[in-house]
Coordinates of N, CA and C and ligand atoms in Angstrom, one line a residue:
M1 N 157.4 114.2 86.8 CA 157.2 113.5 85.6 C 157.4 112.0 85.8
R2 N 156.6 111.2 85.2 CA 156.6 109.7 85.3 C 157.2 109.1 84.1
L3 N 158.2 108.3 84.2 CA 158.9 107.7 83.1 C 158.8 106.1 83.2
L4 N 158.8 105.5 82.0 CA 158.9 104.1 81.9 C 160.3 103.7 81.4
L5 N 161.0 102.9 82.1 CA 162.3 102.4 81.6 C 162.1 100.9 81.2
V6 N 162.4 100.6 80.0 CA 162.4 99.2 79.5 C 163.8 98.8 79.2
E7 N 164.4 98.0 80.0 CA 165.8 97.6 79.9 C 166.0 96.2 80.6
D8 N 166.5 95.3 79.8 CA 166.6 93.9 80.4 C 168.0 93.7 81.1
H9 N 168.9 94.6 80.9 CA 170.2 94.4 81.5 C 170.2 95.0 82.9
V10 N 170.1 94.1 83.9 CA 169.7 94.5 85.3 C 170.7 95.5 85.9
P11 N 172.0 95.3 85.8 CA 173.0 96.3 86.4 C 172.7 97.7 85.8
L12 N 172.5 97.8 84.5 CA 172.3 99.1 83.8 C 171.0 99.7 84.3
A13 N 169.9 98.8 84.4 CA 168.6 99.3 84.8 C 168.7 99.8 86.3
D14 N 169.4 99.1 87.1 CA 169.6 99.6 88.5 C 170.3 101.0 88.6
E15 N 171.3 101.1 87.8 CA 172.1 102.4 87.8 C 171.2 103.5 87.3
L16 N 170.4 103.2 86.2 CA 169.6 104.3 85.6 C 168.4 104.6 86.6
L17 N 167.8 103.6 87.2 CA 166.7 103.9 88.1 C 167.2 104.8 89.3
A18 N 168.3 104.5 89.8 CA 168.8 105.3 90.9 C 169.1 106.7 90.5
G19 N 169.7 106.8 89.3 CA 170.1 108.2 88.7 C 168.8 109.0 88.4
L20 N 167.8 108.3 87.8 CA 166.6 109.0 87.4 C 165.8 109.4 88.6
N21 N 165.8 108.6 89.7 CA 165.2 109.0 90.9 C 165.8 110.2 91.5
R22 N 167.2 110.3 91.5 CA 167.9 111.5 92.0 C 167.5 112.7 91.2
Q23 N 167.2 112.5 89.9 CA 166.8 113.6 89.0 C 165.4 114.0 89.2
G24 N 164.7 113.3 90.2 CA 163.3 113.7 90.5 C 162.3 113.1 89.6
Y25 N 162.6 112.0 88.9 CA 161.6 111.4 88.1 C 161.0 110.2 88.8
A26 N 159.7 109.9 88.7 CA 159.1 108.7 89.2 C 159.2 107.7 88.0
V27 N 159.8 106.5 88.3 CA 160.1 105.6 87.2 C 159.6 104.2 87.5
D28 N 158.9 103.7 86.5 CA 158.5 102.2 86.5 C 159.5 101.5 85.6
W29 N 159.9 100.3 86.0 CA 160.9 99.5 85.3 C 160.3 98.2 84.8
L30 N 160.5 97.9 83.5 CA 160.2 96.6 82.9 C 161.4 96.0 82.2
A31 N 161.5 94.7 82.2 CA 162.6 94.1 81.5 C 162.2 93.2 80.3
D32 N 160.9 93.1 80.0 CA 160.4 92.3 79.0 C 159.5 93.0 78.0
G33 N 159.7 92.8 76.7 CA 159.0 93.5 75.7 C 157.5 93.3 75.7
R34 N 157.1 92.1 76.1 CA 155.6 91.8 76.1 C 154.9 92.7 77.1
D35 N 155.5 92.8 78.3 CA 155.0 93.7 79.4 C 155.0 95.1 78.9
A36 N 156.0 95.5 78.2 CA 156.2 96.9 77.8 C 155.1 97.3 76.8
V37 N 154.7 96.4 75.8 CA 153.7 96.7 74.8 C 152.4 97.1 75.6
H38 N 152.1 96.3 76.6 CA 150.8 96.6 77.3 C 150.9 97.8 78.2
Q39 N 151.9 97.8 79.1 CA 152.0 98.8 80.1 C 152.3 100.2 79.6
G40 N 153.1 100.2 78.5 CA 153.5 101.5 77.9 C 152.3 102.2 77.3
S41 N 151.3 101.5 76.9 CA 150.1 102.1 76.2 C 148.9 102.3 77.2
T42 N 149.0 101.8 78.4 CA 147.9 101.9 79.3 C 148.2 102.9 80.5
E43 N 149.5 103.0 80.9 CA 149.8 103.9 82.0 C 150.2 105.3 81.4
P44 N 149.9 106.4 82.1 CA 150.1 107.7 81.6 C 151.6 108.2 81.7
Y45 N 152.5 107.6 80.9 CA 153.9 108.1 81.1 C 154.1 109.4 80.3
D46 N 155.1 110.1 80.9 CA 155.5 111.4 80.2 C 156.6 111.2 79.2
L47 N 157.3 110.1 79.4 CA 158.4 109.8 78.5 C 158.8 108.3 78.7
I48 N 159.3 107.6 77.6 CA 159.7 106.2 77.7 C 161.1 106.1 77.2
I49 N 161.9 105.3 78.0 CA 163.3 104.9 77.6 C 163.2 103.5 77.2
L50 N 163.6 103.1 76.0 CA 163.3 101.8 75.5 C 164.6 101.2 74.9
D51 N 165.1 100.1 75.5 CA 166.2 99.4 75.0 C 165.6 98.6 73.8
L52 N 166.5 98.4 72.7 CA 165.9 97.7 71.5 C 166.1 96.2 71.6
G53 N 167.2 95.7 72.3 CA 167.4 94.3 72.5 C 166.7 93.8 73.7
L54 N 165.5 93.3 73.5 CA 164.7 92.9 74.7 C 164.2 91.4 74.5
P55 N 164.0 90.7 75.6 CA 163.3 89.4 75.5 C 161.8 89.6 75.3
G56 N 161.2 88.6 74.9 CA 159.7 88.7 74.7 C 159.4 89.2 73.3
V57 N 159.3 90.6 73.2 CA 159.1 91.2 72.0 C 160.2 92.2 71.8
P58 N 160.9 92.2 70.6 CA 162.0 93.1 70.4 C 161.6 94.6 70.5
G59 N 162.5 95.5 71.0 CA 162.1 96.9 71.2 C 161.5 97.6 70.0
L60 N 162.1 97.3 68.8 CA 161.6 97.9 67.6 C 160.1 97.6 67.4
E61 N 159.8 96.4 67.7 CA 158.4 95.9 67.5 C 157.5 96.5 68.6
V62 N 158.0 96.6 69.8 CA 157.3 97.3 70.9 C 156.9 98.7 70.4
L63 N 157.9 99.4 70.0 CA 157.7 100.8 69.5 C 156.7 100.9 68.4
G64 N 156.9 100.0 67.4 CA 155.9 100.0 66.3 C 154.5 99.8 66.7
Q65 N 154.3 98.9 67.7 CA 152.9 98.6 68.2 C 152.4 99.8 68.9
W66 N 153.2 100.5 69.7 CA 152.8 101.7 70.4 C 152.3 102.7 69.5
R67 N 153.1 103.0 68.5 CA 152.8 104.1 67.5 C 151.6 103.7 66.7
A68 N 151.5 102.4 66.3 CA 150.3 102.0 65.6 C 149.0 102.2 66.4
A69 N 149.1 102.0 67.7 CA 148.0 102.2 68.6 C 147.7 103.7 68.9
G70 N 148.6 104.6 68.4 CA 148.3 106.0 68.5 C 149.0 106.6 69.7
L71 N 149.9 105.9 70.4 CA 150.7 106.5 71.5 C 151.6 107.6 71.1
V72 N 151.5 108.8 71.6 CA 152.3 109.9 71.2 C 153.4 110.2 72.2
T73 N 153.5 109.5 73.3 CA 154.5 109.7 74.3 C 155.9 109.7 73.7
P74 N 156.8 110.7 74.1 CA 158.1 110.7 73.5 C 158.9 109.4 73.9
V75 N 159.6 108.9 73.0 CA 160.4 107.6 73.2 C 161.8 107.8 72.9
L76 N 162.7 107.6 73.8 CA 164.1 107.6 73.6 C 164.6 106.2 73.6
I77 N 165.3 105.8 72.5 CA 165.7 104.4 72.4 C 167.2 104.3 72.7
L78 N 167.5 103.1 73.3 CA 168.9 102.8 73.6 C 169.4 101.7 72.6
T79 N 170.4 102.0 71.9 CA 170.8 101.1 70.8 C 172.3 100.6 71.0
A80 N 172.6 99.5 70.3 CA 174.0 98.9 70.4 C 174.9 99.9 69.7
R81 N 176.2 99.9 70.2 CA 177.2 100.8 69.8 C 177.3 101.0 68.3
D82 N 177.5 99.9 67.5 CA 177.8 100.0 66.1 C 176.7 99.9 65.2
S83 N 175.5 99.8 65.7 CA 174.4 99.4 64.8 C 173.6 100.7 64.3
W84 N 174.2 101.2 63.2 CA 173.5 102.4 62.6 C 172.2 102.0 62.0
A85 N 172.1 100.7 61.6 CA 170.9 100.2 61.0 C 169.8 100.2 62.0
E86 N 170.1 99.8 63.3 CA 169.2 99.8 64.4 C 168.7 101.2 64.7
R87 N 169.6 102.2 64.7 CA 169.2 103.6 65.0 C 168.2 104.1 63.9
I88 N 168.6 103.8 62.6 CA 167.7 104.2 61.5 C 166.3 103.6 61.6
E89 N 166.3 102.3 61.9 CA 165.0 101.6 62.0 C 164.2 102.1 63.2
G90 N 164.9 102.5 64.3 CA 164.2 103.0 65.5 C 163.6 104.4 65.2
L91 N 164.4 105.2 64.5 CA 163.8 106.6 64.2 C 162.6 106.4 63.2
K92 N 162.8 105.5 62.2 CA 161.6 105.2 61.3 C 160.4 104.7 62.0
A93 N 160.6 104.0 63.1 CA 159.5 103.4 63.8 C 158.8 104.4 64.8
G94 N 159.4 105.6 64.9 CA 158.8 106.6 65.7 C 159.5 107.0 66.9
A95 N 160.8 106.7 67.0 CA 161.6 107.1 68.2 C 161.8 108.6 68.1
D96 N 161.9 109.3 69.2 CA 162.1 110.8 69.2 C 163.6 111.1 69.4
D97 N 164.4 110.2 70.0 CA 165.8 110.4 70.2 C 166.4 109.1 70.5
Y98 N 167.8 109.0 70.4 CA 168.4 107.8 70.7 C 169.7 108.0 71.4
L99 N 170.2 107.0 72.1 CA 171.5 107.0 72.7 C 172.2 105.7 72.4
T100 N 173.5 105.7 72.1 CA 174.2 104.4 71.9 C 174.9 104.0 73.1
K101 N 174.9 102.7 73.4 CA 175.5 102.2 74.6 C 177.0 102.0 74.2
P102 N 177.9 102.2 75.2 CA 177.7 102.7 76.5 C 177.6 104.2 76.5
F103 N 176.8 104.8 77.4 CA 176.7 106.3 77.5 C 176.9 106.7 78.9
H104 N 177.1 108.0 79.1 CA 177.2 108.6 80.4 C 175.8 108.9 80.9
P105 N 175.4 108.5 82.1 CA 174.0 108.8 82.5 C 173.7 110.3 82.4
E106 N 174.7 111.2 82.6 CA 174.4 112.6 82.5 C 173.8 113.0 81.1
E107 N 174.4 112.3 80.1 CA 173.9 112.6 78.7 C 172.4 112.2 78.6
L108 N 172.1 111.1 79.2 CA 170.7 110.6 79.2 C 169.8 111.7 79.9
F109 N 170.2 112.1 81.0 CA 169.4 113.1 81.8 C 169.2 114.4 81.0
L110 N 170.2 114.9 80.3 CA 170.1 116.1 79.6 C 169.2 115.9 78.4
R111 N 169.3 114.7 77.7 CA 168.4 114.4 76.6 C 166.9 114.3 77.0
I112 N 166.7 113.7 78.2 CA 165.3 113.6 78.7 C 164.8 115.0 79.0
Q113 N 165.6 115.9 79.6 CA 165.1 117.2 79.9 C 164.7 118.0 78.6
A114 N 165.6 117.8 77.6 CA 165.3 118.5 76.3 C 164.1 118.0 75.6
L115 N 164.0 116.6 75.7 CA 162.8 116.0 75.0 C 161.5 116.4 75.7
L116 N 161.5 116.5 77.0 CA 160.3 116.9 77.7 C 160.0 118.3 77.4
R117 N 161.0 119.2 77.4 CA 160.7 120.6 77.1 C 160.1 120.7 75.7
R118 N 160.7 120.0 74.7 CA 160.3 120.0 73.3 C 158.9 119.5 73.2
S119 N 158.6 118.4 73.9 CA 157.2 117.9 73.7 C 156.2 118.7 74.4
H120 N 156.6 119.7 75.2 CA 155.6 120.6 75.8 C 155.7 122.0 75.3
G121 N 156.3 122.1 74.0 CA 156.2 123.4 73.3 C 157.3 124.4 73.7
Q122 N 158.3 124.0 74.6 CA 159.3 124.9 74.9 C 160.5 124.6 74.0
V123 N 160.4 125.0 72.8 CA 161.3 124.6 71.8 C 162.7 125.2 71.9
N124 N 162.8 126.5 72.1 CA 164.1 127.2 71.9 C 164.7 127.6 73.3
Q125 N 164.3 127.0 74.3 CA 164.8 127.3 75.6 C 165.8 126.3 76.1
P126 N 167.0 126.9 76.6 CA 168.0 126.0 77.2 C 167.6 125.4 78.6
T127 N 166.7 126.2 79.2 CA 166.2 125.7 80.5 C 164.6 125.8 80.5
L128 N 164.0 125.2 81.5 CA 162.6 125.2 81.6 C 162.1 126.5 82.2
Q129 N 161.2 127.2 81.5 CA 160.8 128.6 81.9 C 159.3 128.6 81.9
A130 N 158.7 129.3 82.9 CA 157.3 129.6 82.9 C 156.9 130.5 84.0
A131 N 156.0 131.4 83.8 CA 155.5 132.3 84.8 C 156.6 133.1 85.4
G132 N 157.6 133.5 84.7 CA 158.7 134.4 85.2 C 159.7 133.6 86.0
L133 N 159.6 132.3 86.0 CA 160.5 131.4 86.8 C 161.4 130.6 85.8
H134 N 162.6 130.4 86.2 CA 163.5 129.5 85.5 C 163.8 128.3 86.4
L135 N 163.6 127.1 85.9 CA 163.9 126.0 86.7 C 165.3 125.5 86.4
D136 N 166.2 125.4 87.4 CA 167.5 124.9 87.2 C 167.5 123.4 87.6
E137 N 167.4 122.5 86.6 CA 167.2 121.1 86.8 C 168.4 120.4 87.3
G138 N 169.6 121.0 87.0 CA 170.8 120.5 87.5 C 170.9 120.6 89.1
R139 N 170.6 121.9 89.5 CA 170.7 122.2 91.0 C 169.4 122.0 91.7
Q140 N 168.4 121.7 90.9 CA 167.0 121.4 91.5 C 166.6 122.6 92.4
C141 N 166.8 123.8 91.8 CA 166.2 125.0 92.5 C 165.6 125.9 91.4
V142 N 164.8 126.9 91.8 CA 164.2 127.8 90.9 C 164.8 129.2 91.0
V143 N 164.9 129.8 89.8 CA 165.5 131.2 89.8 C 164.4 132.2 89.4
R144 N 164.3 133.2 90.2 CA 163.4 134.3 89.8 C 164.1 135.6 89.9
E145 N 164.1 136.4 88.8 CA 164.8 137.7 88.8 C 166.3 137.6 89.3
G146 N 166.9 136.5 88.9 CA 168.3 136.3 89.2 C 168.6 135.7 90.6
A147 N 167.6 135.5 91.4 CA 167.8 135.0 92.8 C 167.3 133.6 92.9
D148 N 168.1 132.8 93.5 CA 167.8 131.3 93.7 C 166.7 131.2 94.8
I149 N 165.8 130.3 94.6 CA 164.8 129.9 95.6 C 165.0 128.4 95.8
Q150 N 165.4 128.0 97.0 CA 165.7 126.6 97.2 C 164.4 125.8 97.3
L151 N 164.5 124.5 96.8 CA 163.3 123.6 96.8 C 163.7 122.3 97.5
T152 N 162.7 121.7 98.1 CA 162.9 120.3 98.5 C 162.7 119.4 97.3
A153 N 163.1 118.1 97.4 CA 163.0 117.2 96.3 C 161.5 117.1 95.8
A154 N 160.6 117.1 96.8 CA 159.2 116.9 96.4 C 158.6 118.2 95.7
E155 N 159.1 119.3 96.2 CA 158.7 120.6 95.7 C 159.2 120.8 94.2
F156 N 160.5 120.3 94.0 CA 161.1 120.4 92.7 C 160.3 119.5 91.7
R157 N 159.9 118.3 92.1 CA 159.1 117.4 91.2 C 157.8 118.1 90.8
L158 N 157.1 118.6 91.8 CA 155.8 119.2 91.6 C 155.9 120.5 90.7
L159 N 156.9 121.3 91.0 CA 157.0 122.6 90.3 C 157.4 122.3 88.8
R160 N 158.3 121.3 88.6 CA 158.6 120.9 87.2 C 157.4 120.5 86.4
Y161 N 156.5 119.8 87.1 CA 155.3 119.3 86.4 C 154.4 120.5 86.0
F162 N 154.3 121.4 87.0 CA 153.5 122.7 86.8 C 154.1 123.5 85.7
M163 N 155.4 123.6 85.7 CA 156.1 124.5 84.7 C 156.0 123.9 83.3
L164 N 155.9 122.6 83.2 CA 155.7 122.0 81.9 C 154.2 122.1 81.4
H165 N 153.3 122.4 82.3 CA 151.9 122.5 82.0 C 151.3 123.8 82.5
P166 N 151.8 124.9 82.1 CA 151.3 126.2 82.6 C 149.9 126.5 82.0
E167 N 149.1 127.2 82.8 CA 147.8 127.6 82.4 C 146.9 126.5 82.1
Q168 N 147.1 125.3 82.7 CA 146.2 124.2 82.5 C 145.7 123.8 83.9
I169 N 144.4 123.4 83.9 CA 143.9 122.9 85.2 C 144.3 121.5 85.3
L170 N 144.9 121.2 86.5 CA 145.4 119.9 86.8 C 144.8 119.4 88.0
S171 N 144.1 118.3 87.9 CA 143.4 117.7 89.1 C 144.4 117.0 90.0
K172 N 144.1 116.9 91.3 CA 145.0 116.2 92.2 C 145.3 114.8 91.7
S173 N 144.3 114.1 91.2 CA 144.5 112.7 90.8 C 145.4 112.6 89.6
H174 N 145.3 113.6 88.7 CA 146.2 113.7 87.5 C 147.6 113.9 88.0
L175 N 147.8 114.9 88.9 CA 149.1 115.2 89.4 C 149.7 113.9 90.0
A176 N 148.9 113.3 90.9 CA 149.5 112.1 91.6 C 149.9 111.0 90.6
E177 N 149.1 110.8 89.5 CA 149.5 109.8 88.5 C 150.8 110.1 87.8
H178 N 151.2 111.4 87.7 CA 152.4 111.8 87.0 C 153.6 112.1 87.9
L179 N 153.3 112.1 89.2 CA 154.4 112.4 90.1 C 154.9 111.2 90.9
Y180 N 154.1 110.1 90.9 CA 154.5 108.9 91.6 C 154.5 107.7 90.7
D181 N 155.4 106.8 91.0 CA 155.5 105.6 90.2 C 154.4 104.6 90.6
G182 N 154.2 103.5 89.8 CA 153.1 102.7 90.0 C 153.0 102.0 91.3
E183 N 154.1 102.0 92.1 CA 154.2 101.2 93.4 C 154.0 102.1 94.6
T184 N 154.1 103.4 94.4 CA 154.0 104.4 95.5 C 152.5 104.7 95.8
E185 N 152.2 104.7 97.1 CA 150.8 105.0 97.5 C 150.6 106.5 97.2
R186 N 149.5 106.8 96.6 CA 149.2 108.2 96.2 C 148.3 108.9 97.2
D187 N 148.8 109.9 97.8 CA 148.1 110.6 98.9 C 147.9 112.1 98.5
S188 N 146.6 112.5 98.2 CA 146.4 113.8 97.7 C 146.6 114.9 98.8
N189 N 146.5 114.5 100.1 CA 146.8 115.4 101.2 C 148.2 115.9 101.2
V190 N 149.1 114.9 100.8 CA 150.6 115.2 100.8 C 150.8 116.3 99.7
L191 N 150.1 116.1 98.5 CA 150.2 117.0 97.4 C 149.8 118.4 97.8
E192 N 148.7 118.5 98.6 CA 148.2 119.8 99.0 C 149.3 120.5 99.9
V193 N 149.9 119.7 100.7 CA 151.0 120.3 101.6 C 152.1 120.9 100.7
H194 N 152.5 120.1 99.7 CA 153.6 120.6 98.8 C 153.2 121.9 98.0
V195 N 151.9 121.9 97.6 CA 151.4 123.1 96.9 C 151.5 124.3 97.8
N196 N 151.1 124.1 99.1 CA 151.1 125.2 100.0 C 152.5 125.7 100.3
H197 N 153.5 124.8 100.3 CA 154.9 125.2 100.5 C 155.4 126.0 99.3
L198 N 155.0 125.5 98.1 CA 155.4 126.3 96.9 C 154.8 127.7 96.9
R199 N 153.6 127.8 97.3 CA 152.9 129.1 97.4 C 153.7 130.0 98.4
R200 N 154.1 129.4 99.5 CA 154.8 130.3 100.5 C 156.1 130.8 99.9
K201 N 156.8 129.9 99.1 CA 158.1 130.3 98.5 C 157.9 131.2 97.3
L202 N 156.9 131.0 96.5 CA 156.8 131.7 95.2 C 155.7 132.8 95.1
G203 N 154.9 132.8 96.1 CA 153.7 133.7 96.1 C 152.4 133.0 95.8
K204 N 151.4 133.4 96.5 CA 150.1 132.7 96.5 C 149.5 132.6 95.2
S205 N 149.7 133.6 94.4 CA 148.9 133.7 93.1 C 149.5 132.8 92.0
V206 N 150.7 132.3 92.3 CA 151.4 131.4 91.2 C 150.6 130.2 91.0
I207 N 150.0 129.6 92.1 CA 149.2 128.4 91.9 C 147.8 128.7 92.5
E208 N 146.8 128.8 91.6 CA 145.4 129.0 92.0 C 144.7 127.7 92.3
T209 N 143.8 127.7 93.2 CA 142.9 126.5 93.4 C 141.6 126.7 92.6
R210 N 141.3 125.8 91.8 CA 139.9 125.8 91.1 C 139.1 124.8 91.8
R211 N 138.2 125.3 92.6 CA 137.4 124.4 93.5 C 136.7 123.3 92.7
G212 N 136.9 122.1 93.1 CA 136.3 120.9 92.5 C 137.0 120.5 91.2
Q213 N 138.0 121.3 90.8 CA 138.7 120.9 89.5 C 140.2 120.6 89.7
G214 N 140.8 121.4 90.5 CA 142.3 121.2 90.7 C 143.0 122.5 90.8
Y215 N 144.3 122.4 90.3 CA 145.2 123.6 90.4 C 145.5 124.2 89.1
L216 N 145.7 125.5 89.1 CA 146.1 126.2 87.8 C 147.4 126.9 88.1
F217 N 148.5 126.6 87.4 CA 149.8 127.2 87.6 C 150.0 128.3 86.6
G218 N 150.5 129.5 87.0 CA 150.9 130.5 86.0 C 149.8 131.2 85.3
G219 N 148.6 131.1 85.8 CA 147.5 131.8 85.2 C 147.5 133.3 85.4
Q220 N 148.2 133.8 86.5 CA 148.2 135.2 86.8 C 149.4 135.9 86.2
A221 N 150.3 135.2 85.7 CA 151.6 135.8 85.4 C 151.8 136.1 83.9
R222 N 150.7 136.1 83.1 CA 150.8 136.3 81.7 C 151.2 137.8 81.4
Ligands
CA1 CA1 169.1 94.5 76.1

């Protein structure tokens, strides 16, 4: 999953970037509201973390402009500790969730997981589930019939994306756009290698190849 972090406080941004990377997210970082208005609505993010106190354009206005332009990406806002007015304005402007500063990074990670599951129709599940698999996002492994199957970091990122988009044809370029940040070179051969590793671990039929179109996850397991 590819996230946009908009936060002008550099030490916090650094901490969150490192943490989010460890959680297996590809993250682009911006510190200015003007850049965020543009980039948030042109790049295909799966979720956006938006600080409200920003230089350039204030976060509330950034969010308002995104929603006015039809952007439906889930947005989690970061607000000042005592500002209930800010939280209310943020929710009115179309935020999906909020966290008040200071917060523990673990809480942010759990809210992101929940928001992503919710925005992909997995409403009542405490963990990500698809095609008979449970993804343990804390331990970054997958569980099938009670047994752990270990994953590399790259396999975990790819499988999480597949499990959030079951029974959908996903092209290699689409996958690359959502698995790598804006600065990483995208190599579809590498993706193919990871898909083959996942097939070896989970069974060949879990990920089908649709020639000329891409991959289909979970099509056999209904
Ligand atoms: Ca700020």
